[in-house]
mmCIF file of C-alpha atoms in Angstrom:
data_model
loop_
_atom_site.group_PDB
_atom_site.id
_atom_site.type_symbol
_atom_site.label_atom_id
_atom_site.label_comp_id
_atom_site.label_asym_id
_atom_site.label_seq_id
_atom_site.Cartn_x
_atom_site.Cartn_y
_atom_site.Cartn_z
ATOM 1 C CA UNK A 26 -74.637 71.696 107.577
ATOM 2 C CA UNK A 27 -77.519 73.905 106.492
ATOM 3 C CA UNK A 28 -80.080 72.617 108.979
ATOM 4 C CA UNK A 29 -82.923 74.847 107.792
ATOM 5 C CA UNK A 30 -82.431 73.692 104.202
ATOM 6 C CA UNK A 31 -82.457 70.056 105.290
ATOM 7 C CA UNK A 32 -85.641 70.474 107.308
ATOM 8 C CA UNK A 33 -87.331 72.504 104.599
ATOM 9 C CA UNK A 34 -86.383 70.052 101.867
ATOM 10 C CA UNK A 35 -87.764 67.095 103.782
ATOM 11 C CA UNK A 36 -91.007 68.915 104.506
ATOM 12 C CA UNK A 37 -91.358 69.868 100.841
ATOM 13 C CA UNK A 38 -90.974 66.227 99.818
ATOM 14 C CA UNK A 39 -93.777 65.332 102.218
ATOM 15 C CA UNK A 40 -95.953 68.005 100.610
ATOM 16 C CA UNK A 41 -95.104 66.783 97.102
ATOM 17 C CA UNK A 42 -96.122 63.232 98.064
ATOM 18 C CA UNK A 43 -99.355 64.369 99.711
ATOM 19 C CA UNK A 44 -98.115 63.107 103.093
ATOM 20 C CA UNK A 45 -97.598 66.433 104.870
ATOM 21 C CA UNK A 46 -99.713 66.379 108.016
ATOM 22 C CA UNK A 47 -102.116 69.269 108.453
ATOM 23 C CA UNK A 48 -103.822 69.517 111.839
ATOM 24 C CA UNK A 49 -107.492 70.426 111.887
ATOM 25 C CA UNK A 50 -108.072 72.987 114.656
ATOM 26 C CA UNK A 51 -111.240 71.834 116.384
ATOM 27 C CA UNK A 52 -113.262 73.085 119.321
ATOM 28 C CA UNK A 53 -115.223 70.272 120.895
ATOM 29 C CA UNK A 54 -118.706 71.182 122.116
ATOM 30 C CA UNK A 55 -120.053 69.501 125.245
ATOM 31 C CA UNK A 56 -123.491 68.060 124.548
ATOM 32 C CA UNK A 57 -123.129 68.270 120.764
ATOM 33 C CA UNK A 58 -120.809 65.340 119.961
ATOM 34 C CA UNK A 59 -119.992 64.408 117.168
ATOM 35 C CA UNK A 60 -120.250 68.090 116.176
ATOM 36 C CA UNK A 61 -117.297 70.418 116.639
ATOM 37 C CA UNK A 62 -116.304 73.924 115.600
ATOM 38 C CA UNK A 63 -113.622 74.027 112.913
ATOM 39 C CA UNK A 64 -111.301 77.045 113.037
ATOM 40 C CA UNK A 65 -109.539 77.894 109.764
ATOM 41 C CA UNK A 66 -108.037 81.132 108.431
ATOM 42 C CA UNK A 67 -110.053 83.293 110.806
ATOM 43 C CA UNK A 68 -113.360 81.531 110.103
ATOM 44 C CA UNK A 69 -115.352 79.169 112.314
ATOM 45 C CA UNK A 70 -117.974 76.653 111.231
ATOM 46 C CA UNK A 71 -119.649 73.546 112.563
ATOM 47 C CA UNK A 72 -118.459 70.166 111.279
ATOM 48 C CA UNK A 73 -119.268 66.522 111.969
ATOM 49 C CA UNK A 74 -116.288 64.507 113.201
ATOM 50 C CA UNK A 75 -116.035 60.967 111.822
ATOM 51 C CA UNK A 76 -112.530 60.022 112.938
ATOM 52 C CA UNK A 77 -112.452 60.575 116.696
ATOM 53 C CA UNK A 78 -110.942 57.983 119.024
ATOM 54 C CA UNK A 79 -113.433 59.093 121.696
ATOM 55 C CA UNK A 80 -115.203 55.893 120.677
ATOM 56 C CA UNK A 81 -118.044 55.984 123.226
ATOM 57 C CA UNK A 82 -118.263 59.788 123.555
ATOM 58 C CA UNK A 83 -117.262 59.525 127.204
ATOM 59 C CA UNK A 84 -115.152 62.650 126.830
ATOM 60 C CA UNK A 85 -118.295 64.714 127.337
ATOM 61 C CA UNK A 86 -120.262 62.460 129.704
ATOM 62 C CA UNK A 87 -121.683 64.289 132.756
ATOM 63 C CA UNK A 88 -120.306 61.684 135.187
ATOM 64 C CA UNK A 89 -116.790 62.238 133.863
ATOM 65 C CA UNK A 90 -117.035 66.022 133.818
ATOM 66 C CA UNK A 91 -118.481 66.179 137.323
ATOM 67 C CA UNK A 92 -115.735 63.953 138.714
ATOM 68 C CA UNK A 93 -113.041 66.083 137.109
ATOM 69 C CA UNK A 94 -114.568 69.357 138.262
ATOM 70 C CA UNK A 95 -114.913 68.057 141.805
ATOM 71 C CA UNK A 96 -111.289 66.902 141.860
ATOM 72 C CA UNK A 97 -110.012 70.256 140.589
ATOM 73 C CA UNK A 98 -112.076 72.075 143.186
ATOM 74 C CA UNK A 99 -110.784 69.858 145.973
ATOM 75 C CA UNK A 100 -107.175 69.220 144.934
ATOM 76 C CA UNK A 101 -106.164 71.778 142.314
ATOM 77 C CA UNK A 102 -104.605 71.187 138.921
ATOM 78 C CA UNK A 103 -101.371 69.182 138.911
ATOM 79 C CA UNK A 104 -100.221 66.212 140.968
ATOM 80 C CA UNK A 105 -97.209 68.062 142.333
ATOM 81 C CA UNK A 106 -94.440 65.692 141.318
ATOM 82 C CA UNK A 107 -93.447 62.265 140.138
ATOM 83 C CA UNK A 108 -95.181 59.285 141.681
ATOM 84 C CA UNK A 109 -92.139 58.762 143.923
ATOM 85 C CA UNK A 110 -91.842 62.379 145.060
ATOM 86 C CA UNK A 111 -95.193 63.691 146.374
ATOM 87 C CA UNK A 112 -97.107 62.842 143.184
ATOM 88 C CA UNK A 113 -99.059 59.739 144.213
ATOM 89 C CA UNK A 114 -102.627 60.783 144.824
ATOM 90 C CA UNK A 115 -105.581 58.899 146.285
ATOM 91 C CA UNK A 116 -107.165 59.098 142.818
ATOM 92 C CA UNK A 117 -104.183 57.312 141.254
ATOM 93 C CA UNK A 118 -104.434 54.494 143.756
ATOM 94 C CA UNK A 119 -108.192 54.092 143.259
ATOM 95 C CA UNK A 120 -107.797 54.189 139.469
ATOM 96 C CA UNK A 121 -105.134 51.485 139.485
ATOM 97 C CA UNK A 122 -107.311 49.242 141.630
ATOM 98 C CA UNK A 123 -110.211 49.714 139.205
ATOM 99 C CA UNK A 124 -108.012 48.898 136.218
ATOM 100 C CA UNK A 125 -106.671 45.752 137.853
ATOM 101 C CA UNK A 126 -110.255 44.673 138.528
ATOM 102 C CA UNK A 127 -111.301 45.486 134.949
ATOM 103 C CA UNK A 128 -108.745 43.009 133.593
ATOM 104 C CA UNK A 129 -108.901 40.445 136.380
ATOM 105 C CA UNK A 130 -105.280 41.080 137.390
ATOM 106 C CA UNK A 131 -103.584 41.575 140.747
ATOM 107 C CA UNK A 132 -102.302 45.088 140.082
ATOM 108 C CA UNK A 133 -102.106 47.921 137.571
ATOM 109 C CA UNK A 134 -99.858 50.910 136.938
ATOM 110 C CA UNK A 135 -100.927 54.210 135.360
ATOM 111 C CA UNK A 136 -98.719 56.152 132.922
ATOM 112 C CA UNK A 137 -99.100 59.553 131.279
ATOM 113 C CA UNK A 138 -100.014 57.959 127.933
ATOM 114 C CA UNK A 139 -100.524 54.610 126.266
ATOM 115 C CA UNK A 140 -97.387 55.245 124.226
ATOM 116 C CA UNK A 141 -95.306 55.675 127.382
ATOM 117 C CA UNK A 142 -96.901 52.596 128.957
ATOM 118 C CA UNK A 143 -95.917 50.398 126.007
ATOM 119 C CA UNK A 144 -92.484 51.888 125.479
ATOM 120 C CA UNK A 145 -91.523 51.851 129.150
ATOM 121 C CA UNK A 146 -92.819 48.374 129.964
ATOM 122 C CA UNK A 147 -91.369 46.592 126.937
ATOM 123 C CA UNK A 148 -88.081 48.465 127.206
ATOM 124 C CA UNK A 149 -87.740 47.675 130.909
ATOM 125 C CA UNK A 150 -88.621 43.987 130.615
ATOM 126 C CA UNK A 151 -86.549 43.471 127.477
ATOM 127 C CA UNK A 152 -83.492 45.170 128.958
ATOM 128 C CA UNK A 153 -83.592 43.614 132.422
ATOM 129 C CA UNK A 154 -84.675 40.017 131.826
ATOM 130 C CA UNK A 155 -81.298 38.316 131.216
ATOM 131 C CA UNK A 156 -80.845 37.457 127.541
ATOM 132 C CA UNK A 157 -84.489 38.308 126.793
ATOM 133 C CA UNK A 158 -85.847 37.870 123.271
ATOM 134 C CA UNK A 159 -88.867 39.851 122.057
ATOM 135 C CA UNK A 160 -91.285 38.563 119.421
ATOM 136 C CA UNK A 161 -93.359 41.297 117.801
ATOM 137 C CA UNK A 162 -96.289 41.175 115.376
ATOM 138 C CA UNK A 163 -95.378 42.936 112.134
ATOM 139 C CA UNK A 164 -98.346 45.323 112.519
ATOM 140 C CA UNK A 165 -97.631 46.365 116.108
ATOM 141 C CA UNK A 166 -98.008 50.010 117.117
ATOM 142 C CA UNK A 167 -95.053 52.408 116.967
ATOM 143 C CA UNK A 168 -94.941 52.588 120.771
ATOM 144 C CA UNK A 169 -94.408 48.834 121.043
ATOM 145 C CA UNK A 170 -91.755 48.927 118.334
ATOM 146 C CA UNK A 171 -89.973 51.774 120.149
ATOM 147 C CA UNK A 172 -89.959 49.924 123.465
ATOM 148 C CA UNK A 173 -88.664 46.754 121.853
ATOM 149 C CA UNK A 174 -85.900 48.577 119.986
ATOM 150 C CA UNK A 175 -84.822 50.656 122.978
ATOM 151 C CA UNK A 176 -84.591 47.569 125.179
ATOM 152 C CA UNK A 177 -81.555 46.432 123.223
ATOM 153 C CA UNK A 178 -82.856 42.880 123.406
ATOM 154 C CA UNK A 179 -82.773 40.519 120.464
ATOM 155 C CA UNK A 180 -85.988 40.915 118.521
ATOM 156 C CA UNK A 181 -87.934 38.818 116.040
ATOM 157 C CA UNK A 182 -90.785 40.063 113.822
ATOM 158 C CA UNK A 183 -93.478 37.548 112.921
ATOM 159 C CA UNK A 184 -95.947 37.958 110.097
ATOM 160 C CA UNK A 185 -99.196 39.592 111.142
ATOM 161 C CA UNK A 186 -101.402 37.194 113.134
ATOM 162 C CA UNK A 187 -99.397 34.268 111.716
ATOM 163 C CA UNK A 188 -99.246 31.598 114.422
ATOM 164 C CA UNK A 189 -97.223 29.273 112.213
ATOM 165 C CA UNK A 190 -94.497 31.840 111.631
ATOM 166 C CA UNK A 191 -94.403 32.744 115.318
ATOM 167 C CA UNK A 192 -94.010 29.088 116.297
ATOM 168 C CA UNK A 193 -91.244 28.664 113.751
ATOM 169 C CA UNK A 194 -89.337 31.530 115.361
ATOM 170 C CA UNK A 195 -89.994 30.391 118.924
ATOM 171 C CA UNK A 196 -89.000 26.810 118.171
ATOM 172 C CA UNK A 197 -85.602 27.974 116.914
ATOM 173 C CA UNK A 198 -84.747 29.688 120.208
ATOM 174 C CA UNK A 199 -83.082 28.340 123.347
ATOM 175 C CA UNK A 200 -85.870 26.984 125.621
ATOM 176 C CA UNK A 201 -84.149 28.534 128.646
ATOM 177 C CA UNK A 202 -84.096 32.061 127.193
ATOM 178 C CA UNK A 203 -86.637 34.532 128.638
ATOM 179 C CA UNK A 204 -89.085 35.583 125.938
ATOM 180 C CA UNK A 205 -91.975 37.993 125.424
ATOM 181 C CA UNK A 206 -94.559 37.741 122.636
ATOM 182 C CA UNK A 207 -96.062 41.188 122.045
ATOM 183 C CA UNK A 208 -99.215 41.720 119.995
ATOM 184 C CA UNK A 209 -102.460 43.710 119.866
ATOM 185 C CA UNK A 210 -106.083 42.667 120.132
ATOM 186 C CA UNK A 211 -107.637 45.162 117.678
ATOM 187 C CA UNK A 212 -105.349 46.522 114.973
ATOM 188 C CA UNK A 213 -106.626 50.045 114.563
ATOM 189 C CA UNK A 214 -105.901 50.746 110.894
ATOM 190 C CA UNK A 215 -107.408 47.542 109.448
ATOM 191 C CA UNK A 216 -109.910 46.679 112.175
ATOM 192 C CA UNK A 217 -108.903 43.025 112.432
ATOM 193 C CA UNK A 218 -108.466 41.006 115.635
ATOM 194 C CA UNK A 219 -105.692 38.674 116.758
ATOM 195 C CA UNK A 220 -106.260 35.071 117.912
ATOM 196 C CA UNK A 221 -105.520 35.973 121.531
ATOM 197 C CA UNK A 222 -106.097 32.612 123.164
ATOM 198 C CA UNK A 223 -104.037 30.701 120.600
ATOM 199 C CA UNK A 224 -101.292 33.339 120.696
ATOM 200 C CA UNK A 225 -101.035 33.073 124.482
ATOM 201 C CA UNK A 226 -101.055 29.262 124.402
ATOM 202 C CA UNK A 227 -98.249 29.297 121.853
ATOM 203 C CA UNK A 228 -96.213 31.787 123.870
ATOM 204 C CA UNK A 229 -96.590 29.723 127.035
ATOM 205 C CA UNK A 230 -95.680 26.510 125.240
ATOM 206 C CA UNK A 231 -92.252 28.019 124.572
ATOM 207 C CA UNK A 232 -91.841 29.645 127.978
ATOM 208 C CA UNK A 233 -92.715 33.175 126.861
ATOM 209 C CA UNK A 234 -94.800 35.881 128.497
ATOM 210 C CA UNK A 235 -97.846 37.037 126.492
ATOM 211 C CA UNK A 236 -98.034 40.855 126.265
ATOM 212 C CA UNK A 237 -101.338 42.156 124.875
ATOM 213 C CA UNK A 238 -102.094 45.725 123.771
ATOM 214 C CA UNK A 239 -105.877 46.271 124.179
ATOM 215 C CA UNK A 240 -105.789 50.017 123.454
ATOM 216 C CA UNK A 241 -108.481 49.916 120.759
ATOM 217 C CA UNK A 242 -110.644 47.397 122.629
ATOM 218 C CA UNK A 243 -110.860 48.377 126.300
ATOM 219 C CA UNK A 244 -114.297 49.686 127.148
ATOM 220 C CA UNK A 245 -115.807 48.392 123.902
ATOM 221 C CA UNK A 246 -115.595 44.604 124.109
ATOM 222 C CA UNK A 247 -116.428 42.086 126.814
ATOM 223 C CA UNK A 248 -119.302 42.033 129.276
ATOM 224 C CA UNK A 249 -117.638 44.677 131.435
ATOM 225 C CA UNK A 250 -115.533 46.428 128.816
ATOM 226 C CA UNK A 251 -112.346 44.517 129.641
ATOM 227 C CA UNK A 252 -111.489 44.130 125.961
ATOM 228 C CA UNK A 253 -111.396 41.323 123.428
ATOM 229 C CA UNK A 254 -109.594 39.035 125.887
ATOM 230 C CA UNK A 255 -112.563 39.345 128.244
ATOM 231 C CA UNK A 256 -115.028 38.857 125.393
ATOM 232 C CA UNK A 257 -113.229 35.695 124.299
ATOM 233 C CA UNK A 258 -112.861 34.340 127.842
ATOM 234 C CA UNK A 259 -109.053 34.313 127.787
ATOM 235 C CA UNK A 260 -108.147 37.079 130.262
ATOM 236 C CA UNK A 261 -106.404 34.537 132.475
ATOM 237 C CA UNK A 262 -104.070 33.537 129.631
ATOM 238 C CA UNK A 263 -102.725 37.061 129.122
ATOM 239 C CA UNK A 264 -99.699 37.799 131.301
ATOM 240 C CA UNK A 265 -99.533 41.572 130.769
ATOM 241 C CA UNK A 266 -102.357 43.767 129.482
ATOM 242 C CA UNK A 267 -101.671 47.288 128.236
ATOM 243 C CA UNK A 268 -104.455 49.780 127.672
ATOM 244 C CA UNK A 269 -105.378 53.425 127.329
ATOM 245 C CA UNK A 270 -107.639 55.911 129.080
ATOM 246 C CA UNK A 271 -107.702 58.177 126.011
ATOM 247 C CA UNK A 272 -110.043 56.331 123.685
ATOM 248 C CA UNK A 273 -113.194 54.551 124.923
ATOM 249 C CA UNK A 274 -112.777 56.144 128.365
ATOM 250 C CA UNK A 275 -112.486 59.638 126.880
ATOM 251 C CA UNK A 276 -109.677 61.111 128.995
ATOM 252 C CA UNK A 277 -105.892 60.628 128.644
ATOM 253 C CA UNK A 278 -103.245 58.248 129.973
ATOM 254 C CA UNK A 279 -102.176 54.629 129.682
ATOM 255 C CA UNK A 280 -101.602 51.647 131.929
ATOM 256 C CA UNK A 281 -100.448 48.067 132.307
ATOM 257 C CA UNK A 282 -102.078 45.358 134.418
ATOM 258 C CA UNK A 283 -100.481 42.085 135.497
ATOM 259 C CA UNK A 284 -99.320 40.199 138.567
ATOM 260 C CA UNK A 285 -98.351 42.266 141.593
ATOM 261 C CA UNK A 286 -94.673 41.366 141.153
ATOM 262 C CA UNK A 287 -94.613 42.269 137.441
ATOM 263 C CA UNK A 288 -96.276 45.630 138.023
ATOM 264 C CA UNK A 289 -94.019 46.407 140.975
ATOM 265 C CA UNK A 290 -90.973 45.524 138.872
ATOM 266 C CA UNK A 291 -91.990 48.001 136.144
ATOM 267 C CA UNK A 292 -92.872 50.602 138.776
ATOM 268 C CA UNK A 293 -89.475 50.211 140.414
ATOM 269 C CA UNK A 294 -87.299 49.933 137.289
ATOM 270 C CA UNK A 295 -89.060 51.687 134.404
ATOM 271 C CA UNK A 296 -87.428 55.064 133.759
ATOM 272 C CA UNK A 297 -90.354 56.307 131.663
ATOM 273 C CA UNK A 298 -92.514 55.915 134.751
ATOM 274 C CA UNK A 299 -90.032 56.902 137.457
ATOM 275 C CA UNK A 300 -88.978 60.197 135.869
ATOM 276 C CA UNK A 301 -92.355 61.428 134.605
ATOM 277 C CA UNK A 302 -94.577 63.832 136.535
ATOM 278 C CA UNK A 303 -97.703 61.936 137.439
ATOM 279 C CA UNK A 304 -101.163 62.342 135.976
ATOM 280 C CA UNK A 305 -103.196 65.268 137.419
ATOM 281 C CA UNK A 306 -105.722 64.113 140.050
ATOM 282 C CA UNK A 307 -108.625 65.470 137.984
ATOM 283 C CA UNK A 308 -107.649 63.287 135.014
ATOM 284 C CA UNK A 309 -107.428 60.231 137.251
ATOM 285 C CA UNK A 310 -110.817 61.072 138.775
ATOM 286 C CA UNK A 311 -112.397 61.466 135.337
ATOM 287 C CA UNK A 312 -110.906 58.190 134.125
ATOM 288 C CA UNK A 313 -112.117 56.373 137.226
ATOM 289 C CA UNK A 314 -115.659 57.697 136.778
ATOM 290 C CA UNK A 315 -115.612 56.790 133.092
ATOM 291 C CA UNK A 316 -114.443 53.214 133.667
ATOM 292 C CA UNK A 317 -117.067 52.640 136.336
ATOM 293 C CA UNK A 318 -119.812 54.005 134.077
ATOM 294 C CA UNK A 319 -118.709 52.000 131.036
ATOM 295 C CA UNK A 320 -118.443 48.788 133.058
ATOM 296 C CA UNK A 321 -121.988 49.272 134.366
ATOM 297 C CA UNK A 322 -123.569 50.081 130.968
ATOM 298 C CA UNK A 323 -123.130 47.276 128.421
ATOM 299 C CA UNK A 324 -125.770 48.922 126.225
ATOM 300 C CA UNK A 325 -123.062 51.386 125.170
ATOM 301 C CA UNK A 326 -121.121 48.510 123.623
ATOM 302 C CA UNK A 327 -124.239 47.102 121.950
ATOM 303 C CA UNK A 328 -125.104 50.452 120.377
ATOM 304 C CA UNK A 329 -121.507 51.039 119.325
ATOM 305 C CA UNK A 330 -121.289 47.726 117.487
ATOM 306 C CA UNK A 331 -124.662 48.302 115.822
ATOM 307 C CA UNK A 332 -123.543 51.717 114.539
ATOM 308 C CA UNK A 333 -120.345 50.260 113.078
ATOM 309 C CA UNK A 334 -122.172 47.375 111.393
ATOM 310 C CA UNK A 335 -124.809 49.715 109.974
ATOM 311 C CA UNK A 336 -122.218 52.077 108.508
ATOM 312 C CA UNK A 337 -120.331 49.211 106.860
ATOM 313 C CA UNK A 338 -123.541 47.958 105.229
ATOM 314 C CA UNK A 339 -124.486 51.408 103.969
ATOM 315 C CA UNK A 340 -121.054 52.115 102.527
ATOM 316 C CA UNK A 341 -120.978 48.770 100.732
ATOM 317 C CA UNK A 342 -124.508 49.259 99.387
ATOM 318 C CA UNK A 343 -123.428 52.649 98.006
ATOM 319 C CA UNK A 344 -120.563 51.054 96.079
ATOM 320 C CA UNK A 345 -117.841 52.593 98.211
ATOM 321 C CA UNK A 346 -114.632 50.606 98.856
ATOM 322 C CA UNK A 347 -115.115 49.806 102.544
ATOM 323 C CA UNK A 348 -112.350 47.488 103.673
ATOM 324 C CA UNK A 349 -113.109 44.240 105.484
ATOM 325 C CA UNK A 350 -113.247 44.732 109.260
ATOM 326 C CA UNK A 351 -114.680 42.695 112.123
ATOM 327 C CA UNK A 352 -114.522 45.571 114.611
ATOM 328 C CA UNK A 353 -115.728 49.135 115.104
ATOM 329 C CA UNK A 354 -112.992 50.432 112.778
ATOM 330 C CA UNK A 355 -114.381 51.249 109.306
ATOM 331 C CA UNK A 356 -111.586 51.909 106.763
ATOM 332 C CA UNK A 357 -112.395 53.170 103.254
ATOM 333 C CA UNK A 358 -109.632 52.487 100.743
ATOM 334 C CA UNK A 359 -108.177 55.220 98.539
ATOM 335 C CA UNK A 360 -104.817 53.680 97.683
ATOM 336 C CA UNK A 361 -102.680 56.765 97.096
ATOM 337 C CA UNK A 362 -101.527 59.575 99.393
ATOM 338 C CA UNK A 363 -102.341 62.651 97.300
ATOM 339 C CA UNK A 364 -105.968 61.764 96.440
ATOM 340 C CA UNK A 365 -106.481 60.565 100.010
ATOM 341 C CA UNK A 366 -105.546 64.038 101.264
ATOM 342 C CA UNK A 367 -107.656 65.622 98.508
ATOM 343 C CA UNK A 368 -110.665 63.489 99.482
ATOM 344 C CA UNK A 369 -110.316 64.598 103.100
ATOM 345 C CA UNK A 370 -110.108 68.250 102.035
ATOM 346 C CA UNK A 371 -113.198 67.967 99.825
ATOM 347 C CA UNK A 372 -115.219 66.322 102.581
ATOM 348 C CA UNK A 373 -114.418 69.251 104.847
ATOM 349 C CA UNK A 374 -114.756 72.037 102.268
ATOM 350 C CA UNK A 375 -117.915 70.839 100.532
ATOM 351 C CA UNK A 376 -119.701 68.861 103.219
ATOM 352 C CA UNK A 377 -118.364 70.010 106.624
ATOM 353 C CA UNK A 378 -117.324 66.439 107.403
ATOM 354 C CA UNK A 379 -113.957 65.856 109.045
ATOM 355 C CA UNK A 380 -112.088 62.629 108.322
ATOM 356 C CA UNK A 381 -108.291 62.661 108.593
ATOM 357 C CA UNK A 382 -106.365 60.924 105.754
ATOM 358 C CA UNK A 383 -104.266 57.960 106.852
ATOM 359 C CA UNK A 384 -101.036 57.667 104.872
ATOM 360 C CA UNK A 385 -97.601 56.034 105.045
ATOM 361 C CA UNK A 386 -95.888 55.308 107.431
ATOM 362 C CA UNK A 387 -99.055 54.697 109.489
ATOM 363 C CA UNK A 388 -100.178 52.272 106.766
ATOM 364 C CA UNK A 389 -98.191 50.707 103.892
ATOM 365 C CA UNK A 390 -97.888 52.669 100.651
ATOM 366 C CA UNK A 391 -100.724 51.830 98.289
ATOM 367 C CA UNK A 392 -103.195 51.262 101.136
ATOM 368 C CA UNK A 393 -103.868 54.910 102.037
ATOM 369 C CA UNK A 394 -107.355 55.280 103.421
ATOM 370 C CA UNK A 395 -109.996 57.241 105.253
ATOM 371 C CA UNK A 396 -110.533 55.673 108.673
ATOM 372 C CA UNK A 397 -114.082 56.113 109.967
ATOM 373 C CA UNK A 398 -114.964 55.573 113.615
ATOM 374 C CA UNK A 399 -118.724 55.625 114.217
ATOM 375 C CA UNK A 400 -119.833 56.190 117.802
ATOM 376 C CA UNK A 401 -123.105 55.567 119.655
ATOM 377 C CA UNK A 402 -123.986 59.231 119.006
ATOM 378 C CA UNK A 403 -123.672 59.189 115.200
ATOM 379 C CA UNK A 404 -127.242 59.144 113.925
ATOM 380 C CA UNK A 405 -128.791 57.592 110.816
ATOM 381 C CA UNK A 406 -128.993 61.105 109.331
ATOM 382 C CA UNK A 407 -125.282 61.560 109.980
ATOM 383 C CA UNK A 408 -124.629 58.346 108.073
ATOM 384 C CA UNK A 409 -126.859 59.401 105.180
ATOM 385 C CA UNK A 410 -124.939 62.674 104.820
ATOM 386 C CA UNK A 411 -121.579 60.900 105.082
ATOM 387 C CA UNK A 412 -122.397 58.301 102.422
ATOM 388 C CA UNK A 413 -123.687 60.977 100.017
ATOM 389 C CA UNK A 414 -120.612 63.116 100.651
ATOM 390 C CA UNK A 415 -118.246 60.211 100.000
ATOM 391 C CA UNK A 416 -120.056 59.366 96.753
ATOM 392 C CA UNK A 417 -119.698 62.983 95.632
ATOM 393 C CA UNK A 418 -115.984 63.045 96.467
ATOM 394 C CA UNK A 419 -115.325 59.686 94.811
ATOM 395 C CA UNK A 420 -117.040 60.890 91.620
ATOM 396 C CA UNK A 421 -115.203 64.231 91.668
ATOM 397 C CA UNK A 422 -111.785 62.622 92.052
ATOM 398 C CA UNK A 423 -112.500 59.626 89.830
ATOM 399 C CA UNK A 424 -111.587 57.224 92.602
ATOM 400 C CA UNK A 425 -112.087 53.495 92.261
ATOM 401 C CA UNK A 426 -115.230 51.992 93.815
ATOM 402 C CA UNK A 427 -113.516 48.600 94.143
ATOM 403 C CA UNK A 428 -113.681 46.790 97.470
ATOM 404 C CA UNK A 429 -110.297 46.538 99.163
ATOM 405 C CA UNK A 430 -110.386 42.751 99.348
ATOM 406 C CA UNK A 431 -110.585 42.598 95.553
#
């Protein structure tokens, strides 16, 4: 086989469809968020970032930076091994206790990423619970899908947020069969929210565990930042919570929180955890400082929600096709891959605004979009420039001003 020809041909097809992924080389600037330096073809210029997952700008917060610098000075760079072999640090232990407290659970377990946390936990539970069946929302993240598939367990896909369809599937199963219902709180491409309490009640009615991914909600919802489940008063109904340290908390890593026995089971049996070098102490220290700060400052969440609501209103008033969203995610519909990429390029080239195009397979074909993520540090002037830039790009490309719901 001509491997190079195969690879090259596939990449060319991605380019022809407008789906080839081009990475923007950015240099983040402490104290200047959401500004960054954009490096391209030997040139450097300042841009405004409108698509960062550093939702609360904690990636540059002094408390986080100081904690990380202190940990590096005291303990060096890496952890020195896997968690089992010399790699469990005092910072890991303290971080896991904080995460368990954040979600009102008995224990927590830290992974190197949210992807690994989802994949490892769902794979381990699905493979080791005898005869386990996994029920997955159709819009679940790729990491959840990977864990479910790799478990080898029987799987069922229910229509997005469709309680009736889920019950239909659960009712057809053997009541004695172990089951897991896996779903998210905030779906990050559309910005909608699942009915967590009802989903958990339904799962429990049929003897299933409720597994909730709160990646795009931790830090940003609930009185203490525990996510949508905390906000809605249903934390106690969720059996296993999965979250990330890489978004609202501004660092990197993932975790699960649950009962002590569940967490210990994953710790003891999950290969993605057992055979991975553990998180550097400085990262754990930064995450711990970030969580403590975010929990103690609810005004961050208030400001964040206000910024998102304000941007949605301004986009709609300008006749731009902002998609319906009840969260901090602000998607603007384009509807085709090539113009979506072109719109992103024009925003950068003409207006020094960076928004990454979102295309298939991240979203279904025909729903390609620009996904905006306003933060507490995006100003009214930033919004004015963004709205004007989008209007210019829409006019240049002849894009439809229709609202997505229409």
